[in-house]
mmCIF file of C-alpha atoms and ligand atoms in Angstrom:
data_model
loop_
_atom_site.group_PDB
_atom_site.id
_atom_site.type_symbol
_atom_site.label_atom_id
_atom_site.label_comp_id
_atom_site.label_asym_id
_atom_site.label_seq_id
_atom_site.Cartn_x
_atom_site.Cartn_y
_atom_site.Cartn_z
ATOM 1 C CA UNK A 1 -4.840 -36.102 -46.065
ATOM 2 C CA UNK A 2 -5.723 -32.335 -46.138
ATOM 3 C CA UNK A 3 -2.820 -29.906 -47.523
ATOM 4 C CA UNK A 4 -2.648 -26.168 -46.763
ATOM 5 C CA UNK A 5 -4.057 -23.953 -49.282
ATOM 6 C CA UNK A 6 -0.300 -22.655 -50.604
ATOM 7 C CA UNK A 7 2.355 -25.210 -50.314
ATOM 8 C CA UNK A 8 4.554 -23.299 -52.949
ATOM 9 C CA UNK A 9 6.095 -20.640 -50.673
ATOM 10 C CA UNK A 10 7.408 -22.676 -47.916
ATOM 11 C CA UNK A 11 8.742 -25.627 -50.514
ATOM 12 C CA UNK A 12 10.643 -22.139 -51.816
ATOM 13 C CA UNK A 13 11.553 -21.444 -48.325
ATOM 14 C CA UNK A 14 13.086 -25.221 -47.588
ATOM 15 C CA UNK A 15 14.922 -25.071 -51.046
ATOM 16 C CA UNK A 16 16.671 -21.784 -50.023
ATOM 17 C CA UNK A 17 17.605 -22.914 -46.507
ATOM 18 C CA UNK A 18 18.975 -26.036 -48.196
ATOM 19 C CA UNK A 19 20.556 -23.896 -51.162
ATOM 20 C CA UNK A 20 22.625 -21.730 -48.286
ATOM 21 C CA UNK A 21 22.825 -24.320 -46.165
ATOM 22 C CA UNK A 22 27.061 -25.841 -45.536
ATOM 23 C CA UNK A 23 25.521 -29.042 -43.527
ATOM 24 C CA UNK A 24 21.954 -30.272 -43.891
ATOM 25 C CA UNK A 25 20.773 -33.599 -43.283
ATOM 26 C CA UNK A 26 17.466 -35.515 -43.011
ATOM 27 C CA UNK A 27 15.739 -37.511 -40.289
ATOM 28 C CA UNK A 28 12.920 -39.824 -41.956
ATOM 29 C CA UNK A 29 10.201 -42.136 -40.237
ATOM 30 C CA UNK A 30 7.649 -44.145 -41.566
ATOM 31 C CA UNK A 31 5.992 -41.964 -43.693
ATOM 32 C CA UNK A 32 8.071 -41.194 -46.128
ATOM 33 C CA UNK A 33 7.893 -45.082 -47.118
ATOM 34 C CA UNK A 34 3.826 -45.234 -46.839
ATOM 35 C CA UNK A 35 3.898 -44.046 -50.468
ATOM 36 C CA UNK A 36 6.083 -47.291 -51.096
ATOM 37 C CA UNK A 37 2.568 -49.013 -49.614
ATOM 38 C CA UNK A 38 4.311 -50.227 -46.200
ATOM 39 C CA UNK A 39 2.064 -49.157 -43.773
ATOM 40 C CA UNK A 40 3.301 -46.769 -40.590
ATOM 41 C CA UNK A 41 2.608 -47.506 -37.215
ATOM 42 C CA UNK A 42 0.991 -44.082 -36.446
ATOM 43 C CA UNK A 43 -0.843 -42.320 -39.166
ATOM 44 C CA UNK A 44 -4.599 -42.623 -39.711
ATOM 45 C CA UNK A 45 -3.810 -46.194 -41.059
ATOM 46 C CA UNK A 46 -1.029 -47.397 -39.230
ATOM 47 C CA UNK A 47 -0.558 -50.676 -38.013
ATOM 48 C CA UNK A 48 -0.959 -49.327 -33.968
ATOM 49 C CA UNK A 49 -3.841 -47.048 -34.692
ATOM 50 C CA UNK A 50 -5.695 -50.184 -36.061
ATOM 51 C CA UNK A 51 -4.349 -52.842 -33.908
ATOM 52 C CA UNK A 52 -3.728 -51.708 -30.562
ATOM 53 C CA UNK A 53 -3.083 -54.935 -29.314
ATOM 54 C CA UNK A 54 0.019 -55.525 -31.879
ATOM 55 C CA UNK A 55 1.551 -52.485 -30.205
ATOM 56 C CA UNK A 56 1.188 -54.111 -26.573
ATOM 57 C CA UNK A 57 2.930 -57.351 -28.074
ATOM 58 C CA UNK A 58 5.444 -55.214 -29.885
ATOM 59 C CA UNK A 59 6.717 -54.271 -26.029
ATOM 60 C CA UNK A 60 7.506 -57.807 -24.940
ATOM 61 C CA UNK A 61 9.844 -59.020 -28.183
ATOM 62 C CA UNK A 62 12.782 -57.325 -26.287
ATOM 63 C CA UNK A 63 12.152 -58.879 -23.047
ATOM 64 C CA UNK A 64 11.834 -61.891 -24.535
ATOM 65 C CA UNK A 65 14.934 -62.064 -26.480
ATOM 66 C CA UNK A 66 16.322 -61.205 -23.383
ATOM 67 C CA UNK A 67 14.915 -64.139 -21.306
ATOM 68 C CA UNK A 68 15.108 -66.519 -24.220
ATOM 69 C CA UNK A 69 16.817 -65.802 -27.512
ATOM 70 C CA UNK A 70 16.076 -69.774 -29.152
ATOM 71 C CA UNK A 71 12.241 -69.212 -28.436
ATOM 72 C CA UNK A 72 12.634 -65.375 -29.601
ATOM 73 C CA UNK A 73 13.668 -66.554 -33.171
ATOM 74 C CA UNK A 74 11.732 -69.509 -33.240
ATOM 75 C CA UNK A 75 8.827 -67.329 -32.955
ATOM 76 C CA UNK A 76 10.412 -64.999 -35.962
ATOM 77 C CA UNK A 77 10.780 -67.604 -38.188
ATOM 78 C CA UNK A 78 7.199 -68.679 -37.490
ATOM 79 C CA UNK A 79 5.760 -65.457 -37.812
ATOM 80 C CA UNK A 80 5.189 -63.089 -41.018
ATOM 81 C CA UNK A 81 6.523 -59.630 -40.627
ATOM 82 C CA UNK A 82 4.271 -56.401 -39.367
ATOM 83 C CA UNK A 83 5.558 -54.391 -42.436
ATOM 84 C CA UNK A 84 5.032 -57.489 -44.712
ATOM 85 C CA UNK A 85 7.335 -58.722 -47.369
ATOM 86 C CA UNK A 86 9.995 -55.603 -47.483
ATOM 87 C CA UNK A 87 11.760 -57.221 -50.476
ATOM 88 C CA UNK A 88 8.777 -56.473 -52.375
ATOM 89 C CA UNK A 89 8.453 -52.915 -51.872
ATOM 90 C CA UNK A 90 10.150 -49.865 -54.103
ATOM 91 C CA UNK A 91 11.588 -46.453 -53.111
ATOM 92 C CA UNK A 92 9.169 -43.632 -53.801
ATOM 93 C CA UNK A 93 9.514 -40.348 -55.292
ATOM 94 C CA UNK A 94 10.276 -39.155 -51.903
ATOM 95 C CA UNK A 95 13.654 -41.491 -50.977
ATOM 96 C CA UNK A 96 14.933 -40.888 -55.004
ATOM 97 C CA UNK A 97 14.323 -36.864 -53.892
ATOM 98 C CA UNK A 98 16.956 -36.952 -50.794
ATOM 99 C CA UNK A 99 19.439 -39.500 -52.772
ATOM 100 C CA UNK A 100 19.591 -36.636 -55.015
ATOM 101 C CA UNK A 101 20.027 -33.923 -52.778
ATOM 102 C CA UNK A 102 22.874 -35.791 -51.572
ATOM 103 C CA UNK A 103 24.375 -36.411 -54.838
ATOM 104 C CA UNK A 104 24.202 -32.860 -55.766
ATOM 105 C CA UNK A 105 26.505 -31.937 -52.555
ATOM 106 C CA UNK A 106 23.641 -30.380 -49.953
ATOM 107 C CA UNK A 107 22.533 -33.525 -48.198
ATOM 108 C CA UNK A 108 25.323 -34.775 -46.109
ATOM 109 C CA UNK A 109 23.668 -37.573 -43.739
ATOM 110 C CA UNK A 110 20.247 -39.146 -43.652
ATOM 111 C CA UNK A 111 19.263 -40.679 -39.840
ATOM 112 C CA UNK A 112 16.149 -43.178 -40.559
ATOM 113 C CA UNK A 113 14.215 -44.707 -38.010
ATOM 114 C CA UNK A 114 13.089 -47.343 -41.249
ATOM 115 C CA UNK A 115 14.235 -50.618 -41.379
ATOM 116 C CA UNK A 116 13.180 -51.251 -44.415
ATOM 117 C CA UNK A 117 16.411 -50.148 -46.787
ATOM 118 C CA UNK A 118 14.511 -47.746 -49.351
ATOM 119 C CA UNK A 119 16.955 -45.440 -48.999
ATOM 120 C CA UNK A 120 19.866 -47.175 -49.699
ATOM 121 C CA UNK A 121 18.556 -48.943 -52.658
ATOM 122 C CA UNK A 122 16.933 -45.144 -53.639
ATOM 123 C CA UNK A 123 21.071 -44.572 -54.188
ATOM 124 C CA UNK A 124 21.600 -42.684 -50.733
ATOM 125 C CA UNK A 125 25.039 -43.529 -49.588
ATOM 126 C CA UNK A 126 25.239 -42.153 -45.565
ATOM 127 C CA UNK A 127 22.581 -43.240 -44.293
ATOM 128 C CA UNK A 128 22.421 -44.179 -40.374
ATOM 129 C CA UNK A 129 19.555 -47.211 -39.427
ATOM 130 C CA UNK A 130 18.332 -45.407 -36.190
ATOM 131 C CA UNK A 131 16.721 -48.592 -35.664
ATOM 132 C CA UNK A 132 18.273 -51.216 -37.372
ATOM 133 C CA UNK A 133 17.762 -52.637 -41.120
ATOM 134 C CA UNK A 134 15.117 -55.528 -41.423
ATOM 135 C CA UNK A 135 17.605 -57.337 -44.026
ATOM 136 C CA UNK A 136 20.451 -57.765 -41.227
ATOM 137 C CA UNK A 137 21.485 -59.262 -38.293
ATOM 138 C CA UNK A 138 22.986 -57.740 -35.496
ATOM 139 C CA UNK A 139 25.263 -59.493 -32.760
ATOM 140 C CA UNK A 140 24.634 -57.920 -29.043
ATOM 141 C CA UNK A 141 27.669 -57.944 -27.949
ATOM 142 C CA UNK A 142 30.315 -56.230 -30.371
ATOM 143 C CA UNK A 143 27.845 -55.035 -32.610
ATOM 144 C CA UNK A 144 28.784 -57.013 -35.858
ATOM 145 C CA UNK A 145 26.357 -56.338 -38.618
ATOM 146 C CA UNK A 146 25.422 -59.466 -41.089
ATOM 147 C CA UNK A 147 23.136 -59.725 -44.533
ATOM 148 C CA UNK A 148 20.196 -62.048 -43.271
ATOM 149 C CA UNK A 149 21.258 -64.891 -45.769
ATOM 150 C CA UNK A 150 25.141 -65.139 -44.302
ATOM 151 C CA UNK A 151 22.904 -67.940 -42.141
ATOM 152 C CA UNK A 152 21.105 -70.408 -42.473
ATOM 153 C CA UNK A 153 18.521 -69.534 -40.013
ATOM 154 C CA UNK A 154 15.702 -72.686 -40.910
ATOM 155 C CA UNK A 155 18.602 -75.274 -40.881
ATOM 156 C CA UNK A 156 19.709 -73.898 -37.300
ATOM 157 C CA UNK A 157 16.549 -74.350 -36.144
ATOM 158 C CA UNK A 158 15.666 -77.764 -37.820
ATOM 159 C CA UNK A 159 19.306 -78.189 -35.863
ATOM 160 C CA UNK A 160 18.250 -77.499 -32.670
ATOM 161 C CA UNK A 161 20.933 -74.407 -32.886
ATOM 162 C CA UNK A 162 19.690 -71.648 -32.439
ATOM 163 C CA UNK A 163 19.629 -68.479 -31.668
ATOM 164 C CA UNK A 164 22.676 -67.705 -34.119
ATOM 165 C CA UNK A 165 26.199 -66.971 -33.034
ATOM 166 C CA UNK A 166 28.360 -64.217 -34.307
ATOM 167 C CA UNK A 167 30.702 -65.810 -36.585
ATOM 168 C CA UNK A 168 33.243 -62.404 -35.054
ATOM 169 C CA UNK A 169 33.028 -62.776 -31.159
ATOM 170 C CA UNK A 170 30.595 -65.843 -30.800
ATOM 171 C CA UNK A 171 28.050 -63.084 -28.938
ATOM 172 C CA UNK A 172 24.305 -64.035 -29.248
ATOM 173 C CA UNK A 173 22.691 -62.359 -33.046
ATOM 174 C CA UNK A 174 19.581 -60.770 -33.198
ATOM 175 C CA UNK A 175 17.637 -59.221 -35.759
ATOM 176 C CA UNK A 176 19.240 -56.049 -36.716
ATOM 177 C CA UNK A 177 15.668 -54.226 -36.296
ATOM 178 C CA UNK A 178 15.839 -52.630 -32.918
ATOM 179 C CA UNK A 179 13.231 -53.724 -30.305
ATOM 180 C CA UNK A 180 10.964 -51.512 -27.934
ATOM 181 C CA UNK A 181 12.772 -50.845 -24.734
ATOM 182 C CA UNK A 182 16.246 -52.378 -26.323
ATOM 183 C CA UNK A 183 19.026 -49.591 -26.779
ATOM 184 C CA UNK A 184 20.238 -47.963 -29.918
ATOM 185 C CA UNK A 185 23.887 -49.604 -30.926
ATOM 186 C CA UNK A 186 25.945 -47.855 -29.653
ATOM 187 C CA UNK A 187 27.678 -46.932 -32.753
ATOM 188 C CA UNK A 188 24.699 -45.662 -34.421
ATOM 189 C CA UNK A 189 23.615 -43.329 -31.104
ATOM 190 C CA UNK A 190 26.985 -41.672 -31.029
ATOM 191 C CA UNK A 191 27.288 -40.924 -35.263
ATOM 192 C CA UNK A 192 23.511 -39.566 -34.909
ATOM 193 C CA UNK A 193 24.312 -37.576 -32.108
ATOM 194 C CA UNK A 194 27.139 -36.144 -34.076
ATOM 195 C CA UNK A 195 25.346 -35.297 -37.162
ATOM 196 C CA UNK A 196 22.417 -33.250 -35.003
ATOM 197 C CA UNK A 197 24.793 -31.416 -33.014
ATOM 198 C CA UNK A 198 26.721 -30.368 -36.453
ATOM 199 C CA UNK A 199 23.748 -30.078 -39.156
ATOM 200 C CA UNK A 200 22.700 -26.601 -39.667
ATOM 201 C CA UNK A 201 19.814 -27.327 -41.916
ATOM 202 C CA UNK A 202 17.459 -30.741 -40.575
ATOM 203 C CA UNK A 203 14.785 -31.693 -42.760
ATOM 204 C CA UNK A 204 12.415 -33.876 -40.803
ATOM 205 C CA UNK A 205 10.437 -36.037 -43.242
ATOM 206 C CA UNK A 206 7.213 -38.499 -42.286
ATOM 207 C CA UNK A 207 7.779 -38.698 -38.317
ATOM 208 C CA UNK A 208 5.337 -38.639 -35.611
ATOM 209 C CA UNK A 209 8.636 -37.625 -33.886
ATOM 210 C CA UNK A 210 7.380 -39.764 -30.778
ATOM 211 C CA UNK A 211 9.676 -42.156 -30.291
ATOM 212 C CA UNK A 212 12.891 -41.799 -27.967
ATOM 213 C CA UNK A 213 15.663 -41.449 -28.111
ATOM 214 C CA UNK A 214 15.288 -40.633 -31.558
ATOM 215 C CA UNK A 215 12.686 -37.802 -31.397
ATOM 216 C CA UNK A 216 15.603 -36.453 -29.183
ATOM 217 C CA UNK A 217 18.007 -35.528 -31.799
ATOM 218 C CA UNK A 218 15.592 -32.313 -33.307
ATOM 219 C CA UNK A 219 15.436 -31.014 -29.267
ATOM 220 C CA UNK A 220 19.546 -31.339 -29.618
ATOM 221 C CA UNK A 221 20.020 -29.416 -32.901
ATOM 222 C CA UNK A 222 17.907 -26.560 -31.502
ATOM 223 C CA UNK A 223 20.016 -26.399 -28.918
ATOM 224 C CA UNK A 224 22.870 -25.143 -30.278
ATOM 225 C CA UNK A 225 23.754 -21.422 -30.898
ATOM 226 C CA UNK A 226 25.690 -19.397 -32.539
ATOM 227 C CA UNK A 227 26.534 -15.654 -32.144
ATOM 228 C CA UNK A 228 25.467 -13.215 -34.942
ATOM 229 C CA UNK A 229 26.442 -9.833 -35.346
ATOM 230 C CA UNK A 230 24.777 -7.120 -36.201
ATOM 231 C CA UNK A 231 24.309 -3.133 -35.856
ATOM 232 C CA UNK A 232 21.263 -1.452 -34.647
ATOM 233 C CA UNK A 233 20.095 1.548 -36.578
ATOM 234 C CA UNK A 234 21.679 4.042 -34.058
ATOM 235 C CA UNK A 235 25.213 2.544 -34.803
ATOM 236 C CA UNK A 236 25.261 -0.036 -31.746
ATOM 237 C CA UNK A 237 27.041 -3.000 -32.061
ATOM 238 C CA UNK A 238 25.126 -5.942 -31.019
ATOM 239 C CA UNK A 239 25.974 -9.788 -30.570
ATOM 240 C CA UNK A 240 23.301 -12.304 -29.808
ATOM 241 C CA UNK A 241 22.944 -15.740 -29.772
ATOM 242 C CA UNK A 242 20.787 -17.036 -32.484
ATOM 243 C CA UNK A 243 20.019 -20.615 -33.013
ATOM 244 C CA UNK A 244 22.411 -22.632 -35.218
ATOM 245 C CA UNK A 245 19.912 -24.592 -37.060
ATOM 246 C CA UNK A 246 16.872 -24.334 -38.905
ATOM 247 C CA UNK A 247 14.746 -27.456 -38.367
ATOM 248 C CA UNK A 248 11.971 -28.033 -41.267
ATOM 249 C CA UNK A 249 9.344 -30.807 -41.642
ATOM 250 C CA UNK A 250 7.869 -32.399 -43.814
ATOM 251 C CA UNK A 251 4.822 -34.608 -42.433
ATOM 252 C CA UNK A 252 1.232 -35.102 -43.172
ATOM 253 C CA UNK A 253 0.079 -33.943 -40.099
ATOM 254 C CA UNK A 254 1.387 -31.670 -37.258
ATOM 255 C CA UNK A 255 3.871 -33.202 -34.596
ATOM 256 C CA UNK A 256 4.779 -32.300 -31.210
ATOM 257 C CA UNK A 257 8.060 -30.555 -32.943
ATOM 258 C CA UNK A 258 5.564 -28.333 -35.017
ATOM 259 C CA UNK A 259 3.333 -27.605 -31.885
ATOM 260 C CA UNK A 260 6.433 -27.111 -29.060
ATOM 261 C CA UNK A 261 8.161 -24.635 -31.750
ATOM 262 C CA UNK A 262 11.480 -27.273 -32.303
ATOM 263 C CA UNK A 263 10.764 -26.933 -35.938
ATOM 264 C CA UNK A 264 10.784 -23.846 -37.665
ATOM 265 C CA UNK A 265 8.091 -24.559 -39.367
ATOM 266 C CA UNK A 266 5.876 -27.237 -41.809
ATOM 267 C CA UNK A 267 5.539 -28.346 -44.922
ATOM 268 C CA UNK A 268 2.334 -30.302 -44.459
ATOM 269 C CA UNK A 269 1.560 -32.598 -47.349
ATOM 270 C CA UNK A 270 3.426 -35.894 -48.863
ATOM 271 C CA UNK A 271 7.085 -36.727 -48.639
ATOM 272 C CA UNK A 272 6.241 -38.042 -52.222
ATOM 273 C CA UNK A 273 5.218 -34.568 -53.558
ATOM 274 C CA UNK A 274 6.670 -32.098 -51.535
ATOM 275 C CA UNK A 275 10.291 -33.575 -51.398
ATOM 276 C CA UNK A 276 10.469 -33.901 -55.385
ATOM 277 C CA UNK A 277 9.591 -30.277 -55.783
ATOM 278 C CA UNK A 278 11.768 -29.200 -53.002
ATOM 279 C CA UNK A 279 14.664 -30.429 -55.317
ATOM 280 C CA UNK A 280 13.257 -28.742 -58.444
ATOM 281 C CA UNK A 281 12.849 -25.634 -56.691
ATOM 282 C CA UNK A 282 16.531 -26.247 -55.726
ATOM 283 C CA UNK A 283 17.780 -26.820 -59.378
ATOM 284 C CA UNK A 284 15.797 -23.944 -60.252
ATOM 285 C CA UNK A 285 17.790 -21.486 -57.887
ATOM 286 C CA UNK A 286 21.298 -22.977 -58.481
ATOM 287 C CA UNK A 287 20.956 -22.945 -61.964
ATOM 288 C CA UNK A 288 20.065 -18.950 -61.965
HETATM 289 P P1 NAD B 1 4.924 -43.133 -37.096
HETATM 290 O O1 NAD B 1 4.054 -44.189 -37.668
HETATM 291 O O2 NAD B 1 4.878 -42.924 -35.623
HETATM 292 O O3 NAD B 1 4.559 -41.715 -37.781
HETATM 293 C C1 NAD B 1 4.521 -41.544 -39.171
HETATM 294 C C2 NAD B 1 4.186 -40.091 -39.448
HETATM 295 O O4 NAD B 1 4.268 -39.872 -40.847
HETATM 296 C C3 NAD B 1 2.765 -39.703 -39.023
HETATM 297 O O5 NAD B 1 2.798 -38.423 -38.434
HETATM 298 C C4 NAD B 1 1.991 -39.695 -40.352
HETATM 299 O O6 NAD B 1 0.909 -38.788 -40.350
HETATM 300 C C5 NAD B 1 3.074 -39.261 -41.312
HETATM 301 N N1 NAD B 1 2.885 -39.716 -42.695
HETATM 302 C C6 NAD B 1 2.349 -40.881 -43.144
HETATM 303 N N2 NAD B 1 2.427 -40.957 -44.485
HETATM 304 C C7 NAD B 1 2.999 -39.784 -44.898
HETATM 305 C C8 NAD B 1 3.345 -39.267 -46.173
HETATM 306 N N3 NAD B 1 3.138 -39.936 -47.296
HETATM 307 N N4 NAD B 1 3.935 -38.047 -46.219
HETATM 308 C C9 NAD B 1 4.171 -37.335 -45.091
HETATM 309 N N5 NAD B 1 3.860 -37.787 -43.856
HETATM 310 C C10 NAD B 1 3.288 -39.003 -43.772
HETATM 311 O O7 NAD B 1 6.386 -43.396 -37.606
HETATM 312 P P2 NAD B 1 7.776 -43.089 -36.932
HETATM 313 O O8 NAD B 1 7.749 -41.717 -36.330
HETATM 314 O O9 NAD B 1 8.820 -43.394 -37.936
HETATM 315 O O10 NAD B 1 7.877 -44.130 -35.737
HETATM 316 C C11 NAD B 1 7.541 -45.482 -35.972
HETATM 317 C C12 NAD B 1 8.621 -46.491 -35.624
HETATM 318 O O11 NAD B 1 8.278 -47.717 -36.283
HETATM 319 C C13 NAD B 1 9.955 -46.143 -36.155
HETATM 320 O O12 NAD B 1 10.798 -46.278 -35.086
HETATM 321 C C14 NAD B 1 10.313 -47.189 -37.214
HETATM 322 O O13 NAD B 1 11.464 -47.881 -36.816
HETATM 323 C C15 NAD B 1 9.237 -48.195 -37.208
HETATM 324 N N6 NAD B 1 8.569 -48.397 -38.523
HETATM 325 C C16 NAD B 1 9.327 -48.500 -39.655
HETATM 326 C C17 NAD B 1 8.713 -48.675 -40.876
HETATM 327 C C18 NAD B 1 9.583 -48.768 -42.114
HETATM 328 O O14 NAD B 1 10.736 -49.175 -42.013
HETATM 329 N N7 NAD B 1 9.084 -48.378 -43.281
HETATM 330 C C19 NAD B 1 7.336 -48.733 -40.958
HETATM 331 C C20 NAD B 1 6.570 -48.658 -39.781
HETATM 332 C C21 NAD B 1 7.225 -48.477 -38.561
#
């Protein structure tokens, strides 16, 4: 991982945006929970650039649930998970850096495409699953959410019962985690598209920003405009239309929102480094 010669002035730069900011939130991927040693699917050693072939399979869990929900979760309880055992993982420097942004009153929202709950158990309160949480279930039809251990999912299967009912509506449950080619609960897609269309600072942390709808939500937020008025030095009164929010990331590596201009501009480096001394640089200029 190769890091600009000066990171200092634009972790200055993010922690004054944030400082004069009156609604920022953050969208997160898979990188900022590398440092928590689960791997992301895009990186230099993410689970697709290895494994090609795991990405191909990846496509057909949603078509299969689809076509046959008993064989889908007989094959999930068979199966270890891609990101490995989640419940064995910590947050990293990086999650404990946006919990604390929140608590200090700058961060209202975090949208995560992760499944894996760091954030939460880093002490985040609002945080929307993008893409599901890999310790729930999720029932397709009125969208009731459940903790994984609410069933018993070996003794449904040993039962011949399977796939799981929804103890609410008695809809079909699937994992929470949301599939390739299945749509984002509705729920979740409407409160996301909410927050980007509001935010007028987004921090954009560990995301190849790639994957749709989600990569989306950026292109929204620089959308919106709002006038600003100024003078000119001869005296003339001038309104324009600037944009309403300034878009920062934070990624390892450059992204199509660094390279199409979505983002204001990068903080290349580690969520794990670069996050933490975003929020000193933050205490630093609130306390003086
Ligand atoms: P991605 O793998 O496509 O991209 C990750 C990005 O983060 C890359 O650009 C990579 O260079 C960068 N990165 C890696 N480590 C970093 C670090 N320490 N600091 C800064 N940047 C770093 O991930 P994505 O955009 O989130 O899309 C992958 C999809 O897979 C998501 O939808 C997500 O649901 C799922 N996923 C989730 C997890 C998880 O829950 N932890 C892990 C893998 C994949």
């Amino acid at each position: 991982m190769s890091f600009p010669p000066d990171t200092t002035r634009p972790i200055e730069r993010a922690a004054r945006d944030l400082v004069n900011s009156s609604y920022a939130i953050a969208l997160t991927g898979a990188g900022i929970s590398t440092e928590s040693g689960i791997p992301d699917f895009r990186g230099p050693s993410g689970i697709w650039t290895k494994d090609p072939e795991a990405e191909r399979r990846a496509f057909e869990t949603y078509r299969k649930f689809l076509s046959d929900p008993r064989a889908y979760w007989e094959e999930r309880l068979r199966s270890p998970s891609l990101l490995g055992d989640l419940s064995q993982v910590e947050p990293n420097p990086g999650h404990y850096a946006l919990a604390e942004l929140e608590r200090m009153g700058i961060l209202k929202c975090i949208i995560t495409q992760n499944v894996d709950d760091l954030h939460r158990r880093a002490g985040s309160k609002r945080v929307l699953e993008y893409h599901g949480n890999a310790f729930r279930l999720r029932c397709v039809s009125c969208n009731a959410r459940y903790e994984r251990e609410e069933y018993d999912l070996q003794r449904l299967k040993d039962e011949g019962k399977l796939p799981p009912l929804c103890k609410r509506c008695g809809g079909v449950v699937k994992s929470d985690v949301v599939h390739f080619e299945e749509p984002i609960p509705t729920d979740v897609a409407r409160q996301s598209l909410k927050e980007a269309w509001r935010c007028d600072v987004m921090l954009i942390c560990g995301t190849s920003a790639v994957v749709y709808p989600f990569a989306n939500l950026p292109r929204i937020a620089r959308q919106r405009r709002v006038e600003k008025e100024s003078r000119t030095e001869s005296g003339l009164y001038v309104v324009e239309q600037v944009p309403a929010t300034t878009i920062i990331e934070v990624n390892a590596e450059p992204t199509p929102l660094t390279r199409e201009k979505v983002s204001d501009y990068l903080i290349q480096g580690k969520t794990g480094e670069i996050l933490p001394a975003i929020v000193e640089e933050v205490k630093r200029l609130t306390r003086s």
